[in-house]
Coordinates of C-alpha atoms and ligand atoms in Angstrom, one line a residue:
X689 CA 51.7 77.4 153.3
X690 CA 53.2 80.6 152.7
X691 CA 52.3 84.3 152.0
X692 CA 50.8 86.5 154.2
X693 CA 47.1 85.5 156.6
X694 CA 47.7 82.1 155.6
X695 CA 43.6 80.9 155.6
X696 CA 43.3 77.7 157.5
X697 CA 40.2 75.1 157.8
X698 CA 39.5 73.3 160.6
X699 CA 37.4 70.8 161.1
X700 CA 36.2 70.1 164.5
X701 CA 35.8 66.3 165.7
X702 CA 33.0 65.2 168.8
X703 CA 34.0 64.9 172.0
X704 CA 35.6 67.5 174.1
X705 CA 39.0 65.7 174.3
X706 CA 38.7 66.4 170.6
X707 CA 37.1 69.9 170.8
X708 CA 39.3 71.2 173.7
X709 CA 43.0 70.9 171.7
X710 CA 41.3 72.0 168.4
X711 CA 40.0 75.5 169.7
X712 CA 43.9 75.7 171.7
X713 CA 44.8 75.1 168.1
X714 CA 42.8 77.7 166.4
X715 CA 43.9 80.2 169.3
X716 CA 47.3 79.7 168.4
X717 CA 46.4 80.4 164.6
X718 CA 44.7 83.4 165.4
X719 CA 47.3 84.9 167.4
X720 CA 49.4 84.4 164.7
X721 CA 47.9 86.4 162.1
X722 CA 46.1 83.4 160.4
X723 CA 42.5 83.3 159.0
X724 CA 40.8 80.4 160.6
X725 CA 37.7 78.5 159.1
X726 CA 36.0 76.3 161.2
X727 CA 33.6 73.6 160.7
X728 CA 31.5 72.2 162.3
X729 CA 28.8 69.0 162.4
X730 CA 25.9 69.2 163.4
X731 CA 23.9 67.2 166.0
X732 CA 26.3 68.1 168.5
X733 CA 26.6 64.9 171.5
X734 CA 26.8 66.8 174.3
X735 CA 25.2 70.2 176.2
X736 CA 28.9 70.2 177.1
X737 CA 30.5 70.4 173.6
X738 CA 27.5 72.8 172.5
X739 CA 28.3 74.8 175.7
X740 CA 32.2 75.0 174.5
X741 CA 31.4 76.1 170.9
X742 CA 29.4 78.5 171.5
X743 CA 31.2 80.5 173.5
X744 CA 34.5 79.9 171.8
X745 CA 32.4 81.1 169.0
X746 CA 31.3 84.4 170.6
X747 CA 34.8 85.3 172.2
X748 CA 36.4 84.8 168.5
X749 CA 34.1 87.0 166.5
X750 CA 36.8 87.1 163.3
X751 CA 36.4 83.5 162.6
X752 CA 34.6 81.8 160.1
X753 CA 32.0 79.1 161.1
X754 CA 30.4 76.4 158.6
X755 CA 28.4 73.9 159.1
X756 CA 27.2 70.8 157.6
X757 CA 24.5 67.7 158.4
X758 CA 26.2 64.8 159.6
X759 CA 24.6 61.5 158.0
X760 CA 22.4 59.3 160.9
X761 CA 24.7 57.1 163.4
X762 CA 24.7 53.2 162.5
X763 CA 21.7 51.6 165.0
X764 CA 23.3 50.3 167.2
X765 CA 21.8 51.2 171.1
X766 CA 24.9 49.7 173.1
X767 CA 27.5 51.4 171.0
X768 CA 29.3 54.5 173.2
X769 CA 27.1 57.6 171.5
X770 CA 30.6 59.4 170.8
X771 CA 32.0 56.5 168.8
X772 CA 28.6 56.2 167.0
X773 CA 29.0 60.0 166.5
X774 CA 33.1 59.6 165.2
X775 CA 31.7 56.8 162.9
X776 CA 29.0 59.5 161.6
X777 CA 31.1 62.0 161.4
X778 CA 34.1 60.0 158.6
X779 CA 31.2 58.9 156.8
X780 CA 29.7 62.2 156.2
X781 CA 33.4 63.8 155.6
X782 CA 32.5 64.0 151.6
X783 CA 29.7 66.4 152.8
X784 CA 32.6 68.8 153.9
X785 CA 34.1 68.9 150.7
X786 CA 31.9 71.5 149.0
X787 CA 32.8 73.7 152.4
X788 CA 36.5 73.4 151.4
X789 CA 35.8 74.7 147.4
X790 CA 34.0 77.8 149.1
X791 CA 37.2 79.7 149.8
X792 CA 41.0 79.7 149.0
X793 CA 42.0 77.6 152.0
X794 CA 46.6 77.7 152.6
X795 CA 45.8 74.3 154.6
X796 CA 43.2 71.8 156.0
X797 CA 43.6 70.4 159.5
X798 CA 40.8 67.5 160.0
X799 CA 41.2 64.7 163.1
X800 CA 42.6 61.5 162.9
X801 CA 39.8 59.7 164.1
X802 CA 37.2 61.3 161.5
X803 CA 39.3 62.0 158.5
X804 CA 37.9 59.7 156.2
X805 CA 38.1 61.3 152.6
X806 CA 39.6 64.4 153.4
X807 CA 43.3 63.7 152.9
X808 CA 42.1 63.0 149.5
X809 CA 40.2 65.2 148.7
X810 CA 42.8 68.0 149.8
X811 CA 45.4 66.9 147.6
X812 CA 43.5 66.4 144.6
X813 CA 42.7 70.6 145.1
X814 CA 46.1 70.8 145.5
X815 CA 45.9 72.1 149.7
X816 CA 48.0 70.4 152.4
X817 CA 46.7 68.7 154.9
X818 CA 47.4 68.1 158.3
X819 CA 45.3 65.3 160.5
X820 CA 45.4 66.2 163.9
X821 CA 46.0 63.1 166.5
X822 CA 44.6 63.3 170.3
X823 CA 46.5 60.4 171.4
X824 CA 50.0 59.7 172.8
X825 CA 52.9 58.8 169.7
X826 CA 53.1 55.6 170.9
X827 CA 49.7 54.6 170.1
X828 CA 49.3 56.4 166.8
X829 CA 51.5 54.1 165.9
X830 CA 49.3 51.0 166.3
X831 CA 46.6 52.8 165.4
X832 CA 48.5 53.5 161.4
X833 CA 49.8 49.5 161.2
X834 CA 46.3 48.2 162.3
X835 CA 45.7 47.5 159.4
X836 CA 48.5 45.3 158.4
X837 CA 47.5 43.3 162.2
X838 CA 43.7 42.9 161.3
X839 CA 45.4 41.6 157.8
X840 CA 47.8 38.9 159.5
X841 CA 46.0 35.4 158.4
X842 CA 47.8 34.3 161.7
X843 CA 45.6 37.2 164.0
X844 CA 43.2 34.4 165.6
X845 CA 46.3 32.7 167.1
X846 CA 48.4 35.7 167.8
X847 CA 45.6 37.0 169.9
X848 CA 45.1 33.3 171.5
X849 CA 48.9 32.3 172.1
X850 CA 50.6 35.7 172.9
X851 CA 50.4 38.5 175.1
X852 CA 52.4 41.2 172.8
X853 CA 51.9 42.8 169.5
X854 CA 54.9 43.7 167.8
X855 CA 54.8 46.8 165.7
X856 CA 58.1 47.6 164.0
X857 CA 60.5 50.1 165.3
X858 CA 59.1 49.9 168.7
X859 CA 59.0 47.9 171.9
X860 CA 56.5 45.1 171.7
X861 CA 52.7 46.6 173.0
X862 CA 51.5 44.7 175.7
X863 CA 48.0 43.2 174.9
X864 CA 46.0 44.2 177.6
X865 CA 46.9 47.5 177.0
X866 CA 44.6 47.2 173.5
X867 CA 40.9 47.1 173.9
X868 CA 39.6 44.3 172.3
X869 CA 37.6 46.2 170.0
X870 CA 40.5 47.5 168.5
X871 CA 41.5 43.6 167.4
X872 CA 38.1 42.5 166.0
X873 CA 38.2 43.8 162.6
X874 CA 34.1 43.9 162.4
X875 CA 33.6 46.2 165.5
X876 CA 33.4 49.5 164.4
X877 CA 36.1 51.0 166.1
X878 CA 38.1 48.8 164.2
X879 CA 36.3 49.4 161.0
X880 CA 37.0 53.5 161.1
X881 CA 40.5 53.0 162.7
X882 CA 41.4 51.3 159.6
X883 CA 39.7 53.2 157.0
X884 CA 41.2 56.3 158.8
X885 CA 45.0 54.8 159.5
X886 CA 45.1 54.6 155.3
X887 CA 43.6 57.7 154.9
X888 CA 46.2 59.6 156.9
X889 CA 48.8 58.2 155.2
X890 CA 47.7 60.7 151.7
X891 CA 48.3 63.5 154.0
X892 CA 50.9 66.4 154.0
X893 CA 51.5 65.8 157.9
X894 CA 50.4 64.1 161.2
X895 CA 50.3 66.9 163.8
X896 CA 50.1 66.0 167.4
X897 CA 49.3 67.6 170.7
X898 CA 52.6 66.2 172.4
X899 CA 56.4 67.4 172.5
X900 CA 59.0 65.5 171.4
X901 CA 61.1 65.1 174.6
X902 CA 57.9 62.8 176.1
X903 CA 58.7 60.6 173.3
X904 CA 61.5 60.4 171.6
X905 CA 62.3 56.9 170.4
X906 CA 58.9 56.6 169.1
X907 CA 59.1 59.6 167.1
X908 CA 61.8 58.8 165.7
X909 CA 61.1 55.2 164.8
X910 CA 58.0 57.2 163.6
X911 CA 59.8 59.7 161.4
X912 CA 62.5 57.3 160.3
X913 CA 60.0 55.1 158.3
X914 CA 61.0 52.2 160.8
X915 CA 57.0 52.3 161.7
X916 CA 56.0 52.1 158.4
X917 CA 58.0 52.0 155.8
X918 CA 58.3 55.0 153.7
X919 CA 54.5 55.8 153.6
X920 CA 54.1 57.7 156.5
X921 CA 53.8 61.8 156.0
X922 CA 55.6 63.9 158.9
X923 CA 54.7 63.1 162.4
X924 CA 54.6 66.7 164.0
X925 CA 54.5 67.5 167.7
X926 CA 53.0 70.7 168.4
X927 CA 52.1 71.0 171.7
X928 CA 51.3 71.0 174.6
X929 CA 48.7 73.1 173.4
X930 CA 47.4 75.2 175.6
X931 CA 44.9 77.8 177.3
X932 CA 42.4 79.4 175.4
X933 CA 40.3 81.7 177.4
X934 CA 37.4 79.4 178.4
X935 CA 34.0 80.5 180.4
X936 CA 34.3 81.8 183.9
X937 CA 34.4 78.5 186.3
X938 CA 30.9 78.4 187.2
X939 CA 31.7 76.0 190.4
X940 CA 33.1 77.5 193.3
X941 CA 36.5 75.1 193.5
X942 CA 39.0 77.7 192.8
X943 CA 37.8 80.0 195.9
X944 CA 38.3 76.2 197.7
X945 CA 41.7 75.9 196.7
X946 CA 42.8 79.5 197.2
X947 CA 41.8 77.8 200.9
X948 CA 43.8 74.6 200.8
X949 CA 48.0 74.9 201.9
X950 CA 50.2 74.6 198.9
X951 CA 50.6 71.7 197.5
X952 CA 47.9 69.4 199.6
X953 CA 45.0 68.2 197.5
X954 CA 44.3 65.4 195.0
X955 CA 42.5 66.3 192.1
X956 CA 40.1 63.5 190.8
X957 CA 38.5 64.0 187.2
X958 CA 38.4 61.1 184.9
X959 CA 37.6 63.3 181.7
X960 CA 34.0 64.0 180.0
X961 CA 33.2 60.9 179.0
X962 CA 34.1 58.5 181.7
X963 CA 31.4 57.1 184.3
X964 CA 32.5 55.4 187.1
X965 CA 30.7 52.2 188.5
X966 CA 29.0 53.3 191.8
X967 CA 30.8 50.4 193.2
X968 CA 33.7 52.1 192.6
X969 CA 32.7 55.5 193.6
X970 CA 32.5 54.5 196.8
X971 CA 35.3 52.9 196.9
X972 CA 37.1 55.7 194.9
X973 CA 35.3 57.8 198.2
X974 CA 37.0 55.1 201.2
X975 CA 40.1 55.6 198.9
X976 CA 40.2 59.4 199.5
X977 CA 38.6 59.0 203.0
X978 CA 41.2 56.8 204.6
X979 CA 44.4 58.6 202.5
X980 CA 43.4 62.0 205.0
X981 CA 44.9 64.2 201.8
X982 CA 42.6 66.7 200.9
X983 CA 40.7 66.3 198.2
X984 CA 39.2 67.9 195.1
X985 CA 36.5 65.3 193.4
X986 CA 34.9 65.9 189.2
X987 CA 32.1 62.8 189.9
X988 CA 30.8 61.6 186.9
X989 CA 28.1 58.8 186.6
X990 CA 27.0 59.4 182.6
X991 CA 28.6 59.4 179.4
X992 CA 27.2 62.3 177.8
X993 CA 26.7 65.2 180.4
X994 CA 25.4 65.0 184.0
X995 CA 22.5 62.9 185.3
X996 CA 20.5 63.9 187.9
X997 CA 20.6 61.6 190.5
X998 CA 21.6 63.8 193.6
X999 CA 25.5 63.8 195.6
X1000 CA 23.4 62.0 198.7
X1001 CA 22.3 59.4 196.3
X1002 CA 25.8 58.5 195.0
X1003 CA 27.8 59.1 197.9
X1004 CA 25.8 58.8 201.1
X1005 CA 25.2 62.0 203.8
X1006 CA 27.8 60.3 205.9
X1007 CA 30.2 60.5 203.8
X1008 CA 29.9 64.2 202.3
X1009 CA 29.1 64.6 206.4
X1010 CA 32.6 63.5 207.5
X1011 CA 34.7 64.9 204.4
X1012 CA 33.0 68.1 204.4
X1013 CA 36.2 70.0 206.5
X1014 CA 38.8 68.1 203.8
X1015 CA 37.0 67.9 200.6
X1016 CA 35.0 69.1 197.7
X1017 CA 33.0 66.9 195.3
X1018 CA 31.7 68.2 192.4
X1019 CA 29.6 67.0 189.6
X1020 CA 30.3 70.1 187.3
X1021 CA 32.2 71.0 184.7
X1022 CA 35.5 72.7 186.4
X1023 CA 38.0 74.9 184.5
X1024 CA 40.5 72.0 184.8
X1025 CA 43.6 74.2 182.8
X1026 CA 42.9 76.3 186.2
X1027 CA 43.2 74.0 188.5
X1028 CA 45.8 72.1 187.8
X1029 CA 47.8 75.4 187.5
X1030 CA 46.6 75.8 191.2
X1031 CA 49.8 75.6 194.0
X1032 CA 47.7 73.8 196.3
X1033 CA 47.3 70.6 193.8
X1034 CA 49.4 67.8 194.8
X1035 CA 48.3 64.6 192.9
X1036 CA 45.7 64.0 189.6
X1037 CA 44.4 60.9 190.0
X1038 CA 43.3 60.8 186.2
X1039 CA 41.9 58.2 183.9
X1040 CA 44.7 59.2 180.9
X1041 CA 42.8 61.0 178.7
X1042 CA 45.4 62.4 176.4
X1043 CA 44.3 66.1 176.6
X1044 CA 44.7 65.9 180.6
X1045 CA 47.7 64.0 180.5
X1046 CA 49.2 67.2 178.5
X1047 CA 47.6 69.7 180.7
X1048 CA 49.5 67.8 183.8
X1049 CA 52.5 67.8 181.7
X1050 CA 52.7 71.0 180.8
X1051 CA 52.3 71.9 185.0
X1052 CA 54.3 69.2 186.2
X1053 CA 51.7 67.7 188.3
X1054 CA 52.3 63.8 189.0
X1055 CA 49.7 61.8 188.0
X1056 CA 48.7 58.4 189.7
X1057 CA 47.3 57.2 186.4
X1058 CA 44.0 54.7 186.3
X1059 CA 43.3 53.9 182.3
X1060 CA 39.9 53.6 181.5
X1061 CA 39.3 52.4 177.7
X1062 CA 40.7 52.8 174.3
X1063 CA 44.3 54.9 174.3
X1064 CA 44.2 55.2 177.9
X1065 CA 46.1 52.7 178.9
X1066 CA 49.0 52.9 176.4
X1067 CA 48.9 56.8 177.2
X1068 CA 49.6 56.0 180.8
X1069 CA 52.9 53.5 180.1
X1070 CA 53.9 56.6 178.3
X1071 CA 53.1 59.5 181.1
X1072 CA 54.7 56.7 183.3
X1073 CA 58.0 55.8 181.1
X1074 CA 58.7 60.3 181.0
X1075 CA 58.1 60.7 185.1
X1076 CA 55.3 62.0 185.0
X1077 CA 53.1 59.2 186.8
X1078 CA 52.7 55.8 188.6
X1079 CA 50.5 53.2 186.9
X1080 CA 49.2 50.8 189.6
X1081 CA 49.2 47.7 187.0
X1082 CA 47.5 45.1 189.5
X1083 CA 44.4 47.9 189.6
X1084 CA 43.4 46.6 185.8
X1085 CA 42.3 48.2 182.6
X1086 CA 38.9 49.6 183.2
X1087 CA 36.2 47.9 184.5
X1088 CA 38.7 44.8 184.6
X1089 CA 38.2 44.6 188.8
X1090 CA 36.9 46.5 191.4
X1091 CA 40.0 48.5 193.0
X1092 CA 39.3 48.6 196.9
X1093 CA 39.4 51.5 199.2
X1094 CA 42.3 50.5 200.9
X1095 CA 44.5 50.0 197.9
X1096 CA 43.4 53.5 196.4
X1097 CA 44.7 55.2 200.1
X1098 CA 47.8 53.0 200.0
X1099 CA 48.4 54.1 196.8
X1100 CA 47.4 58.1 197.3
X1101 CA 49.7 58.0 200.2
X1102 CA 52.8 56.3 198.1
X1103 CA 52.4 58.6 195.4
X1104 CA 52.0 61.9 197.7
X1105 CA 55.1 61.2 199.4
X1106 CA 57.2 60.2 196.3
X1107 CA 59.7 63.0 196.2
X1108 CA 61.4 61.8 192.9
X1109 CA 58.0 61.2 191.4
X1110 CA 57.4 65.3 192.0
X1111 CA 61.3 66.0 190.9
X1112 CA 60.5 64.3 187.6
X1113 CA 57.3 65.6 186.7
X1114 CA 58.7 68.9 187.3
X1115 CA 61.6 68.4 184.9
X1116 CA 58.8 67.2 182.4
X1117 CA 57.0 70.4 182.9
X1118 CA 60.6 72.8 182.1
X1119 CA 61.1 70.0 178.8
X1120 CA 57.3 71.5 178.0
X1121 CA 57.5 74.7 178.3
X1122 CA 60.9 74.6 176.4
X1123 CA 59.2 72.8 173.5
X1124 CA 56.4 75.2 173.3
X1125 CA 58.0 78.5 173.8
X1126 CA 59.9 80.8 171.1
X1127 CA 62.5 78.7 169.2
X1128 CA 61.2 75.6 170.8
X1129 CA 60.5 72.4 168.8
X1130 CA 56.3 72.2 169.1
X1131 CA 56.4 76.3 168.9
X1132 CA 59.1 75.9 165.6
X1133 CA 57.0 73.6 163.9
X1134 CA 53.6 75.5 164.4
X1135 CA 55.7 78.6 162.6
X1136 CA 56.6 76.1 159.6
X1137 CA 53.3 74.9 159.3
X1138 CA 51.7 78.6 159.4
X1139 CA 54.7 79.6 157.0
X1140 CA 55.7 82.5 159.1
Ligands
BUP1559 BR1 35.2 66.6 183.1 C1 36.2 68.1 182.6 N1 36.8 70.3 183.0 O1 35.3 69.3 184.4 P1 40.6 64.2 177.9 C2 37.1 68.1 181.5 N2 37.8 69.2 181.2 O2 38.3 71.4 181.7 P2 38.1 62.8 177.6 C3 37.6 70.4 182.0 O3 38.2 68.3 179.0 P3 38.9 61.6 175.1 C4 36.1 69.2 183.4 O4 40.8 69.8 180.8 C5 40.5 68.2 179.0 O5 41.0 69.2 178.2 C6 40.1 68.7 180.3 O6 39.9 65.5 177.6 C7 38.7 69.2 180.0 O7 39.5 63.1 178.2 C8 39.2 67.7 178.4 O8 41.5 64.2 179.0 C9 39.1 66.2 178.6 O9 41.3 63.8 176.6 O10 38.2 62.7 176.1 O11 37.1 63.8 178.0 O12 37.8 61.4 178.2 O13 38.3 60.3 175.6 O14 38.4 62.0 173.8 O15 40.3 61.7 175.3

C-alpha cells in the first residue's frame, strides 16, 4: 500500500469486542493521513453497538460509511444472537463485494470471524487484505488448524481418550480450555470457524490487536510456518490498540473513584456479552462483601443490552444497604479505557475478553482472570503465562461450578496482596507501551501496512 492518503476499507464485525478495536483501528488510520471506508451491516444486535456507531460516526465526519443488508440468521432460538449474527454476517460477505468495486480501495481489513469471501474476492481485484483477529495468538492458532482436527478420522477417540490437542509448533492445548462447540464440526461455530480459518489463509496478512512481547513463542512458531506449514500469510501484532474518544461516561463511577485511595478498588466487568447466573451474583456479591476491598461492580444479567429487572431484585437491599460506604454497582455501560487508567484501581476481576485483557495490559492492571466461553479461557493461560494475571483453575470454565463466596474473597485477598503479581503487570504495561509507541514493533508495522 503505498502512495500518498492510502484509502482503506473496513468492515466492521457485531459485537462490541469486535466494534471497540476496529474504530481504535480506524482512529489510528485517520490520524495517519489515511482515507477510511467503513462498512457496515445492518440489523445491528445491540442498542449498545448502535449507540457506539453512531457516535463514532458523528465525531469522524471525514469518513466514509456504507452499508449493506445482512442475509436472515439460521433459526435457531437457543443459538447466542451474536454468533447467529457472525454466521449472518460471512454469509452475506459477497453482498460487500459490490461496496469494494465502488472506489479505489489501497487495502481491505475484514474480521476473522466474518471474513468469509473477502480474502478472495480482494485478491482477484488485485487489493491486499488484512483479517483482523480479536483473540489472543495462541488461539488463532487453533482456530487456523481446526480444520485439519475436525478432519482427523481419529477425532471421536482423541476427544474420548485425551485431555490435550496438539497443534504443531506449540505446547499441547489443554482440552477444557476448548468449548466443545469448537470440536463438533456440525455446530455452527465450528462450521464458520472452518470456512473462515481457510479463508484467511488467501489473505495478504493476519493483523492482531496484541504485541509481540505477550507472545513470543507463538508468534514465532506462527510466522515460521511451524503452525502451518507454509500457507499462513503474515501474523501482525498491532496493538494494543487504543483510545478513541468515546461518549462522555454517562454513570457517575469516575467522580466515585476520584473518591477511592490510590490503588484500592476491584473493578468487576465481565464484557458486553456475558450474563452472570444470579447464583453467582450473589456469590460474586459475598465474594466482594467478605474480601472488605472496595469495589467497583459492571452487573450484567442479559446477553444483548440491559434488562430491567431492578439492583434490589438482583442483589437484595441488604446488600447494596451494607456495601453502600465501600462500593458501587452499576448496570451501565462504563467508559472502561477510563477506568482502568484510574490510580485508585487495584484488581480487574475480568472474564478474558481479549479487548479487556489488552486494555489491562496496556495499564498494567493485574487481572484475577475467570474465563467465561469461547477464547476466554485460552486468553487467560496467556494473560497468566506474561504476569499479567492469576487464573484460579479449580473455579472452572464457565458455568462449569458454582464458585462460592468464600473462595472469590480468598482469592481477592491473594491477588490484592501479591506484590510480584503488580511488579509484573507493570513491566507488561512498559513492554506495551514500548510496542505501540514511535519505532515500536505494533506502531512499525501499522506504518508498513499504511505505507508511510
Ligand atoms: Br460492559 C463494557 N464499558 O461497560 P471484550 C465494556 N466496555 O468500555 P466482550 C466498556 O467493551 P467478545 C462497559 O472496554 C472492551 O473494549 C471494554 O470487549 C468495553 O469482551 C469491550 O473484553 C468489551 O472483548 O466481547 O464484550 O465479551 O466476546 O467479542 O470478546
Amino acid at each position: 500500500m503505498s502512495g500518498s492518503n492510502p484509502h482503506i476499507a473496513i468492515i466492521l464485525n457485531a459485537g462490541m469486542g469486535n466494534m471497540i478495536p476496529f474504530f481504535r483501528l480506524a482512529s489510528v488510520l485517520l490520524s495517519n493521513n489515511c482515507k477510511v471506508t467503513l462498512i457496515t451491516g445492518k440489523p445491528i444486535v445491540s442498542l449498545a453497538e448502535a449507540k457506539h456507531l453512531n457516535f463514532f460516526l458523528s465525531k469522524n465526519p471525514q469518513m466514509t460509511h456504507l452499508e449493506y443488508q445482512i442475509l436472515p440468521p439460521e433459526p435457531d432460538s437457543k443459538a447466542d444472537p451474536f454468533f447467529l449474527q457472525y454466521n449472518a454476517v460471512r454469509r452475506s460477505s459477497y453482498l460487500i463485494h459490490p461496496l469494494l468495486r465502488s472506489a479505489t480501495f489501497s487495502a481491505i481489513i475484514c474480521s476473522f470471524l466474518t471474513c468469509g469471501t473477502i480474502p478472495r474476492f480482494a485478491a482477484e481485484i488485485g487489493v491486499p487484505c488484512y483479517v483482523f483477529s480479536g483473540a489472543s495468538a495462541k488461539f488463532f492458532s487453533f482456530m487456523i488448524h481446526l480444520p485439519a482436527i475436525l478432519k482427523d478420522p481419529e477425532i471421536g477417540d482423541k476427544k474420548k481418550n485425551s485431555s490435550f490437542w496438539e497443534v504443531p509448533g506449540l505446547e499441547p492445548f489443554d482440552m477444557s480450555s476448548i468449548p466443545g462447540a469448537f470440536l463438533n464440526p456440525k455446530h455452527l461455530m465450528a462450521v464458520d470457524a472452518m470456512v473462515n480459518a481457510k479463508a484467511c489463509l488467501e489473505a495478504t496478512g493476519i493483523i492482531t490487536n496484541n504485541f509481540e512481547w505477550l507472545e513470543p513463542e507463538t508468534f514465532s512458531a506462527l510466522n515460521s510456518g511451524r503452525v502451518l506449514c507454509g500457507t499462513l500469510p503474515p501474523v501482525l501484532p498491532i496493538g494494543p490498540l487504543e483510545c478513541y474518544e468515546v461518549e462522555e461516561d454517562q454513570t457517575d463511577c469516575l467522580a466515585w473513584l476520584d473518591n477511592q485511595p490510590h490503588e484500592s478498588v476491584v473493578y468487576v466487568n465481565f464484557g458486553s456479552r456475558t450474563p452472570m447466573s444470579s447464583d453467582q451474583i450473589r456469590e460474586m456479591g459475598k465474594g466482594l462483601e467478605w474480601s472488605g476491598s472496595r469495589f467497583l461492580w459492571v452487573l450484567k444479567t442479559t446477553i444483548i443490552d440491559k434488562d430491567e429487572a431492578r439492583q434490589e431484585e438482583v442483589l437484595g437491599v441488604s446488600f447494596l444497604d451494607r456495601t453502600k460506604e465501600k462500593g458501587l454497582v452499576l448496570r451501565k455501560w462504563v467508559n472502561q479505557q477510563e477506568v482502568l487508567s484510574h490510580p485508585s484501581i487495584r484488581l480487574f476481576v475480568s472474564h478474558c475478553g481479549w479487548a479487556s485483557l489488552t486494555e489491562a495490559a496496556h495499564r498494567g492492571v493485574p487481572v484475577l482472570v475467570w474465563p467465561q466461553f469461547g477464547d476466554q479461557r485460552v486468553n487467560a493461560e496467556v494473560v497468566e503465562k506474561a504476569g499479567l494475571g492469576k487464573l484460579p483453575r479449580s473455579w472452572g470454565f464457565g458455568l462449569e461450578r458454582l464458585v462460592e463466596g468464600e473462595e472469590i474473597a480468598a482469592k481477592i485477598l491473594e491477588i490484592m496482596g501479591d506484590g510480584s503479581l503488580r511488579s509484573s503487570a507493570k513491566k507488561v504495561k512498559e513492554e506495551a507501551m514500548k510496542a505501540t509507541e514511535p519505532g515500536g514493533t505494533s506502531h512499525c508495522t501499522i506504518m508498513k501496512i499504511i505505507g508511510s
